[in-house]
Amino acid sequence: MDERILIFLEALKRELKGLPEKEIQDAVGYYSEYLTDSLEEGEDLDRLLEELGPVKQIALSVKAETDFNETEKNPRLSTFSRIFKNSLKSIKNPFAYLFIPLFLLIVYTVALCFYGMVFVCGLAAVLSFLGLVYEALKIPGKFALEIAGTLGMALFAAGLFGLCAYGFYRLAGWFIRFSSRLIRFIRRKNSGIYRVKIEAEEKKAAAKRKWRLKLCYLFIILGLVLFGFSGLPLRLFGIFNSQIPENIIEHTHRYPVTGVSEIAIYTEHSRVRMITGDITSIVFSYGQSEWLAYDLSQEGGVIKFRERSNGRLPLFPLVSLHESLTELVVTIPEGFTAERIDLQSKGGHFSLQGTGKNLHAKTLNGNIDFLGKNHLSSINLQAQTKRGSILIDDLPVGSEYPGGIRYERKTGSGNIVDLITTGGIIRIY
Amino acid sequence: MDAQLKKGLLDVCVLSVLRREDTYGYKITQEITELLDTSESALYPVLRRLESQGLLDTYSREYSGRLRKYYRITGAGISRLRESMKELSDLKRVIDYIMDGDTDG
């Protein structure tokens, strides 16, 4: 082959760097063949090379064409950037320069928003799926229907979010493709913003699309079926619509007072009522609802009561219905003094009666009623609420502090009463 | 001829060259440059685009000891060519009208 041809082809190869190898080979092959053929036809090589123009220009038009075609098949922001960069080089109209930054900004912003949504939806699909599967695994084996229903919810959520992610992915693709066609249209490289549909290629792309879509649909349908047939929707609907929890089982436990120094109580939803009675032992009366369980034990001098979810209700921490509608009543013999009584609850009200010595009560959403006004002179009281108020005989007391309202009353006595609530009202009678 | 008009006609010209017979890059360029005064390097991107749009495909055939790439029009290419011809025949009516006016006047 003539040396001038080789030099020309080498230069072209260099200029085309960055394109897929196949594209480079195709272009170099074409020009190699073209020059060989024309030499055979007896043309003058120098005239021919001059006619072809600068290698840079040839490479630029090949690159632009490749990028346009690539964007049609597989729209990506990076390819679009290249199209944009290459198009800039051929723009001669100074007015276009005013329009260019705006156009670029719009395309990038919109495309990145779409990709952002793809990421968010994808993340939501994965997280909701894993979260709900984790919830399902926590449900005790005997509630098989609830497990199936929760798994159904997991599939449904993953499918739905997956579908959203896929939708945004497609939108981003369409948008980039449209933008690239717009540039192509402006450059008049093609006769319009349309494209001839290639049947075989369309079919291939559609098939590729289909399995992703099918997977999403499969998840959604399978999830809905599982969820529906498990009866969980009816159960959840029933729970959320009933004002009062049903099927409450009453439990009563008695503990002799001797040796008891501490009582620690934690409830999720149940309210706690402490009263004094003319009895000799400490009595726990608990009304257990369908989705709550409890542990009650005595270790050394400490009696512990702990209410917890029985695992039957998925996403239990998010369920705040029926708060304070079930009750734990603790009856303490008159005259009994514990070294410490700890009450904690997430959603329950407290109703505290009696001397109330060394009492620490803390609830998140509940109110605290403390029937101990007569004893106020003999206890160190500290009450605070974040969003509620503090009332003594229905009259507001306390002072504001950065975290809400606080009321303190120090007497120097060793009896401490701490009443803390985040969202509730503290009433002292 | 107007540059934009030429670019629009390039696709149709290439397709109609190929409808007569399968041929190779140099030959197509020769035919086209006879018709339209266009740069000889303008043709490769056009061929590449038409190929990626499925309007033509390629095959290699041996010629005097080396492989030569032949271009061939596809079914989609033929129907695209027909569409373009229909558009052009509408244009021809306009051109004829203009030309008539010229000779009469």
XYZ file of C-alpha atoms in Angstrom:
534
model
C 0.000 0.000 0.000
C 1.154 3.497 -0.749
C 2.919 5.180 2.151
C 0.728 8.279 1.907
C -2.341 6.098 2.405
C -0.789 4.499 5.472
C 0.059 7.903 6.924
C -3.482 9.089 6.253
C -5.003 5.980 7.874
C -2.707 6.234 10.904
C -3.703 9.854 11.379
C -7.384 8.932 11.088
C -6.956 6.153 13.630
C -5.339 8.595 16.051
C -8.124 11.117 15.614
C -10.819 8.520 16.161
C -9.356 7.417 19.475
C -12.040 7.027 22.096
C -14.621 5.478 19.817
C -15.433 1.765 20.114
C -12.808 -0.372 18.373
C -15.393 -1.665 15.917
C -16.293 1.837 14.788
C -12.633 2.770 14.271
C -11.984 -0.365 12.263
C -15.069 0.236 10.190
C -14.083 3.819 9.337
C -10.418 3.027 8.706
C -11.441 0.032 6.605
C -13.767 2.174 4.547
C -11.154 4.823 3.768
C -8.431 2.243 3.142
C -10.668 0.524 0.639
C -11.798 3.785 -0.854
C -8.261 5.020 -1.472
C -7.096 1.638 -2.830
C -10.054 1.468 -5.180
C -9.525 4.981 -6.443
C -5.806 4.346 -6.994
C -6.729 1.286 -9.045
C -9.029 3.462 -11.084
C -5.964 5.511 -11.826
C -6.734 8.574 -9.768
C -4.095 10.920 -8.478
C -3.596 10.204 -4.780
C -2.452 13.705 -3.824
C -5.491 15.281 -5.439
C -7.693 12.685 -3.752
C -6.299 13.282 -0.270
C -6.708 16.983 -0.758
C -10.290 16.430 -1.854
C -11.038 14.383 1.273
C -10.011 17.329 3.408
C -8.297 17.466 6.782
C -8.257 14.211 8.740
C -9.553 16.090 11.781
C -12.703 17.065 9.919
C -13.305 13.535 8.695
C -12.834 12.149 12.182
C -15.214 14.717 13.619
C -18.029 13.758 11.272
C -17.459 10.043 11.931
C -17.488 10.657 15.670
C -20.669 12.700 15.512
C -22.404 10.023 13.475
C -21.301 7.250 15.828
C -22.476 9.163 18.870
C -25.835 9.938 17.329
C -26.336 6.300 16.455
C -25.177 5.197 19.875
C -27.608 7.567 21.541
C -30.444 6.153 19.491
C -29.648 2.663 20.689
C -28.455 3.365 24.186
C -29.053 6.917 25.405
C -26.469 7.978 27.953
C -25.562 11.344 29.311
C -21.875 10.788 28.539
C -22.553 10.161 24.842
C -24.804 13.177 24.789
C -22.002 15.306 26.236
C -19.740 14.177 23.400
C -22.361 15.010 20.809
C -22.718 18.394 22.376
C -18.980 19.014 22.464
C -18.504 17.957 18.855
C -21.489 19.986 17.716
C -20.043 23.078 19.348
C -17.036 22.861 17.066
C -19.182 23.183 13.978
C -21.398 26.026 15.185
C -20.645 29.299 13.478
C -23.633 31.398 14.465
C -22.697 33.688 17.391
C -26.337 33.747 18.546
C -26.137 30.038 19.180
C -23.603 30.687 21.914
C -26.243 32.473 23.978
C -28.569 29.557 23.687
C -26.050 26.779 24.263
C -25.369 27.124 28.018
C -29.088 27.335 28.729
C -29.842 24.275 26.644
C -27.027 22.322 28.237
C -28.150 23.320 31.720
C -31.722 22.244 31.050
C -30.766 18.898 29.538
C -28.340 18.073 32.328
C -30.663 19.157 35.102
C -33.630 17.231 33.792
C -31.601 14.121 32.952
C -29.863 14.139 36.336
C -33.204 14.585 38.102
C -34.506 11.532 36.283
C -31.401 9.533 37.161
C -31.712 10.740 40.745
C -35.256 9.399 40.835
C -34.043 6.095 39.383
C -31.581 5.867 42.253
C -34.131 6.858 44.895
C -36.755 4.427 43.616
C -34.191 1.650 43.293
C -33.023 2.249 46.818
C -36.621 2.342 48.040
C -37.294 -0.966 46.280
C -34.331 -2.670 47.928
C -34.854 -1.160 51.359
C -38.593 -1.753 51.506
C -38.108 -5.321 50.339
C -35.378 -6.087 52.872
C -37.212 -4.262 55.652
C -40.439 -6.151 55.121
C -38.680 -9.494 54.741
C -36.963 -8.753 58.043
C -40.362 -7.978 59.556
C -41.729 -11.246 58.184
C -38.845 -13.207 59.678
C -39.585 -11.735 63.083
C -43.168 -13.034 63.108
C -43.477 -16.269 65.118
C -43.929 -19.360 62.967
C -47.436 -20.085 64.179
C -48.764 -16.996 62.416
C -48.036 -18.386 58.952
C -50.647 -16.239 57.236
C -49.202 -13.064 58.641
C -45.756 -14.131 57.445
C -47.086 -14.797 53.953
C -48.914 -11.486 53.930
C -45.839 -9.557 54.991
C -43.729 -11.301 52.361
C -46.435 -10.354 49.886
C -46.117 -6.749 50.983
C -42.347 -6.992 50.484
C -42.752 -8.303 46.933
C -45.387 -5.734 46.134
C -43.312 -2.842 47.435
C -40.185 -4.015 45.604
C -42.134 -4.482 42.373
C -43.832 -1.116 42.593
C -40.683 0.824 43.392
C -38.821 -1.188 40.775
C -41.433 -0.208 38.212
C -41.049 3.438 39.204
C -37.258 3.217 38.927
C -37.569 1.610 35.524
C -40.052 4.249 34.407
C -37.693 7.046 35.359
C -34.829 5.240 33.641
C -36.848 5.121 30.446
C -37.857 8.743 30.808
C -34.216 9.756 31.158
C -33.403 7.728 28.037
C -36.203 9.312 26.039
C -35.207 12.735 27.133
C -31.539 12.327 26.215
C -32.464 10.768 22.899
C -34.842 13.585 22.159
C -32.203 16.180 23.025
C -29.657 14.505 20.782
C -32.177 14.387 17.933
C -32.829 18.049 18.498
C -29.140 18.802 18.062
C -29.046 16.612 15.002
C -32.069 18.400 13.632
C -30.495 21.787 14.260
C -27.373 20.638 12.455
C -29.520 19.323 9.592
C -27.612 16.116 9.488
C -30.886 14.331 9.205
C -34.166 15.402 7.731
C -36.151 15.372 10.955
C -36.476 14.548 14.622
C -37.773 11.129 13.763
C -36.031 7.925 13.088
C -36.803 4.955 10.943
C -37.762 2.068 13.129
C -35.538 -0.921 12.692
C -37.753 -3.860 13.355
C -35.140 -6.378 14.433
C -33.427 -3.906 16.729
C -36.700 -2.683 18.174
C -37.674 -6.255 18.901
C -34.400 -6.931 20.649
C -34.718 -3.801 22.760
C -38.329 -4.587 23.531
C -37.405 -8.097 24.618
C -34.747 -6.668 26.899
C -37.263 -4.223 28.308
C -39.811 -6.932 28.753
C -37.972 -9.158 31.196
C -37.310 -6.224 33.509
C -40.912 -5.149 33.304
C -42.098 -8.719 33.669
C -40.066 -9.109 36.829
C -41.648 -5.976 38.305
C -45.148 -7.105 37.323
C -44.462 -10.592 38.657
C -43.378 -9.124 41.989
C -46.418 -6.872 42.156
C -48.940 -9.553 41.245
C -47.366 -12.268 43.374
C -47.118 -9.805 46.238
C -50.745 -8.752 45.923
C -51.913 -12.367 45.755
C -49.894 -13.364 48.809
C -50.939 -10.277 50.698
C -54.576 -10.681 49.740
C -54.933 -14.369 50.471
C -53.110 -14.131 53.775
C -56.009 -12.171 55.184
C -53.580 -9.566 56.454
C -55.378 -6.687 54.716
C -58.635 -7.553 56.509
C -56.759 -7.939 59.754
C -54.965 -4.625 59.384
C -58.186 -2.980 58.252
C -59.946 -4.399 61.287
C -57.249 -3.249 63.651
C -57.091 0.223 62.220
C -60.846 0.597 62.274
C -61.740 -0.842 65.635
C -61.791 1.660 68.431
C -61.195 -0.961 71.046
C -58.849 -3.917 70.779
C -60.689 -7.207 70.715
C -60.057 -10.582 72.316
C -58.407 -9.208 75.408
C -57.163 -11.842 77.825
C -56.887 -10.857 81.486
C -53.847 -11.995 83.448
C -53.255 -11.546 87.177
C -49.988 -12.126 89.028
C -49.225 -11.651 92.718
C -45.881 -11.047 94.342
C -45.352 -11.002 98.147
C -43.856 -7.718 99.238
C -41.105 -9.198 101.313
C -37.729 -8.610 99.764
C -39.069 -6.452 96.928
C -37.002 -3.312 96.562
C -37.548 -2.273 92.972
C -40.293 -2.374 90.373
C -39.486 -1.748 86.687
C -42.257 -1.549 84.134
C -42.084 -0.996 80.401
C -45.100 -0.908 78.106
C -45.459 -0.353 74.395
C -49.088 0.707 74.146
C -50.784 -0.073 77.421
C -51.510 2.574 79.968
C -50.264 1.979 83.483
C -52.331 2.617 86.558
C -50.693 2.417 89.957
C -53.001 2.285 92.942
C -52.690 1.389 96.578
C -54.918 -1.170 98.153
C -55.630 -2.835 101.417
C -53.799 -5.995 100.419
C -50.606 -7.787 101.343
C -48.996 -8.517 97.993
C -48.183 -6.568 94.857
C -50.756 -7.405 92.186
C -50.247 -7.033 88.421
C -53.476 -7.133 86.406
C -52.883 -7.010 82.696
C -55.280 -7.095 79.777
C -53.394 -8.640 76.903
C -54.408 -7.714 73.382
C -53.957 -9.819 70.258
C -50.617 -8.491 69.157
C -48.945 -7.813 72.469
C -47.076 -10.158 74.750
C -45.362 -9.598 78.068
C -42.638 -10.890 80.347
C -43.023 -10.663 84.077
C -40.296 -11.853 86.367
C -38.750 -11.357 89.767
C -34.998 -11.381 90.107
C -33.667 -10.741 93.551
C -35.552 -7.728 94.789
C -36.503 -6.500 91.363
C -39.854 -7.181 89.730
C -39.743 -6.575 86.008
C -42.722 -6.201 83.702
C -42.026 -5.801 80.030
C -44.669 -5.502 77.345
C -43.624 -6.267 73.794
C -45.006 -7.023 70.382
C -45.802 -10.696 69.911
C -44.481 -10.233 66.390
C -47.782 -10.869 64.735
C -48.230 -7.354 63.438
C -45.647 -6.326 60.830
C -44.062 -2.898 61.231
C -45.185 -2.859 64.837
C -43.060 0.165 65.827
C -45.016 2.216 63.291
C -48.385 1.192 64.704
C -49.569 3.611 67.346
C -53.223 2.643 67.283
C -54.906 1.390 70.448
C -52.389 3.218 72.537
C -53.611 3.442 76.111
C -56.599 1.229 75.297
C -55.187 -1.754 77.128
C -54.182 -1.468 80.713
C -51.751 -2.715 83.289
C -52.941 -2.127 86.840
C -50.352 -2.431 89.576
C -51.795 -2.539 93.051
C -49.350 -1.864 95.844
C -50.112 -2.569 99.512
C -50.669 0.561 101.507
C -47.558 1.600 103.374
C -45.172 -0.313 101.097
C -42.206 1.721 99.971
C -39.952 0.592 97.127
C -36.438 1.866 96.765
C -37.212 2.670 93.183
C -40.200 2.418 90.884
C -39.430 2.832 87.193
C -42.212 3.308 84.698
C -41.584 3.644 81.023
C -43.951 3.598 78.098
C -43.986 4.503 74.447
C -47.644 5.203 73.966
C -49.376 4.726 77.281
C -50.830 7.117 79.815
C -49.799 6.880 83.438
C -52.163 7.251 86.313
C -50.213 7.288 89.543
C -51.892 7.196 92.892
C -50.637 6.894 96.430
C -47.547 8.153 98.136
C -45.396 7.719 95.100
C -41.976 7.506 96.511
C -38.812 7.213 94.423
C -40.908 7.210 91.332
C -39.475 7.693 87.869
C -42.089 7.853 85.135
C -41.292 8.481 81.515
C -43.684 8.224 78.600
C -43.438 9.289 74.985
C -46.982 9.979 73.835
C -48.976 9.532 77.031
C -50.251 11.860 79.709
C -49.233 11.520 83.323
C -51.800 11.914 86.065
C -50.157 12.092 89.460
C -52.513 11.940 92.418
C -50.097 13.154 95.033
C -50.734 16.809 95.574
C -51.110 16.254 99.294
C -47.632 14.834 99.462
C -45.950 17.603 97.521
C -44.437 19.063 100.667
C -42.545 15.858 101.362
C -41.159 14.999 97.912
C -38.621 16.343 95.484
C -40.716 16.767 92.354
C -39.436 17.305 88.922
C -41.836 17.339 85.975
C -41.118 18.139 82.383
C -42.951 17.943 79.097
C -41.821 18.805 75.623
C -45.032 19.619 73.806
C -47.665 19.468 76.548
C -48.270 21.422 79.704
C -48.028 20.913 83.456
C -51.120 21.497 85.560
C -51.700 21.481 89.295
C -55.434 21.369 89.954
C -55.943 22.385 86.329
C -53.797 25.494 86.704
C -50.699 25.669 84.533
C -47.402 25.760 86.362
C -43.758 25.508 85.404
C -41.387 27.559 83.349
C -40.305 27.323 79.775
C -36.919 25.977 78.964
C -35.401 25.124 75.556
C -36.837 21.607 75.581
C -40.386 22.534 76.628
C -41.875 23.208 80.077
C -40.383 22.223 83.391
C -41.685 22.359 86.906
C -39.443 21.725 89.878
C -40.191 21.639 93.543
C -37.357 20.892 95.905
C -37.939 20.133 99.535
C -34.678 18.531 100.534
C -36.474 15.291 101.131
C -34.978 12.052 99.898
C -38.170 11.150 98.046
C -37.716 11.766 94.392
C -40.525 11.857 91.830
C -39.568 12.382 88.189
C -42.360 12.784 85.686
C -41.290 13.108 82.067
C -43.401 13.065 78.914
C -42.628 14.140 75.387
C -46.031 14.723 73.900
C -48.391 14.531 76.848
C -49.804 16.618 79.642
C -48.787 16.230 83.258
C -51.609 16.694 85.743
C -51.063 16.801 89.449
C -54.123 16.448 91.707
C -26.982 23.997 -4.981
C -28.056 24.902 -1.481
C -26.053 22.983 1.134
C -29.081 22.006 3.250
C -31.004 20.777 0.227
C -27.987 18.732 -0.774
C -27.714 17.089 2.628
C -31.369 16.137 2.488
C -30.946 14.609 -0.950
C -27.792 12.682 -0.084
C -29.654 9.874 1.716
C -32.097 9.410 -1.144
C -29.333 9.460 -3.752
C -27.335 6.788 -1.937
C -30.408 4.592 -1.601
C -31.302 4.976 -5.256
C -27.751 4.150 -6.345
C -27.994 0.962 -4.299
C -31.400 0.082 -5.660
C -29.823 -0.316 -9.115
C -27.136 -2.693 -7.821
C -25.056 -3.622 -4.794
C -21.861 -1.673 -4.917
C -18.857 -0.436 -2.912
C -17.781 2.828 -1.312
C -15.652 4.265 -4.100
C -18.282 3.529 -6.747
C -21.057 5.112 -4.694
C -18.936 8.209 -4.157
C -18.277 8.464 -7.881
C -21.959 8.240 -8.722
C -23.011 10.714 -6.067
C -20.329 13.317 -6.755
C -21.417 13.269 -10.380
C -24.941 14.167 -9.269
C -24.288 16.462 -6.338
C -21.190 18.518 -5.864
C -20.413 17.213 -2.392
C -17.246 16.549 -0.434
C -15.890 13.047 -0.939
C -15.550 12.548 2.789
C -19.212 13.351 3.409
C -20.341 9.964 2.267
C -18.985 7.655 4.942
C -21.111 9.123 7.772
C -24.163 8.887 5.519
C -23.493 5.218 4.742
C -22.866 4.523 8.422
C -26.101 6.208 9.428
C -28.175 4.446 6.794
C -26.651 1.168 7.928
C -27.436 1.813 11.583
C -30.979 2.773 10.623
C -31.290 -0.570 8.895
C -31.882 0.960 5.477
C -28.881 -0.837 4.025
C -26.580 -3.655 5.049
C -23.126 -4.799 3.988
C -21.296 -7.911 2.961
C -17.715 -8.585 1.895
C -16.682 -10.094 -1.389
C -13.215 -10.944 -2.637
C -11.856 -8.735 -5.359
C -8.348 -9.131 -6.838
C -6.875 -10.717 -3.733
C -8.512 -8.455 -1.118
C -11.900 -8.145 0.521
C -14.156 -5.373 -0.649
C -17.189 -4.202 1.288
C -20.401 -4.092 -0.702
C -23.471 -2.136 0.304
C -26.922 -3.509 -0.322
C -30.326 -1.863 0.145
C -32.759 -3.562 2.559
C -36.534 -3.844 2.473
C -36.791 -0.941 4.903
C -34.454 1.022 2.645
C -36.643 0.430 -0.385
C -39.794 1.568 1.414
C -37.946 4.610 2.734
C -36.824 5.377 -0.815
C -40.424 5.101 -2.049
C -41.581 7.557 0.609
C -38.866 9.992 -0.386
C -39.730 9.600 -4.050
C -43.336 10.442 -3.279
C -42.259 13.573 -1.446
C -39.928 14.496 -4.282
C -42.604 14.032 -6.923
C -44.714 16.577 -5.028
C -41.702 18.848 -5.083
C -41.295 18.195 -8.780
C -44.753 19.582 -9.474
C -43.702 22.797 -7.778
C -40.431 22.878 -9.679
C -42.203 22.247 -12.983
C -44.586 25.095 -12.210
C -41.693 27.418 -11.453
C -39.847 26.367 -14.596
C -42.958 26.789 -16.739
C -43.378 30.325 -15.430
C -39.793 31.011 -16.370
C -40.118 29.810 -19.966
C -43.496 31.483 -20.476
C -42.319 34.764 -19.039
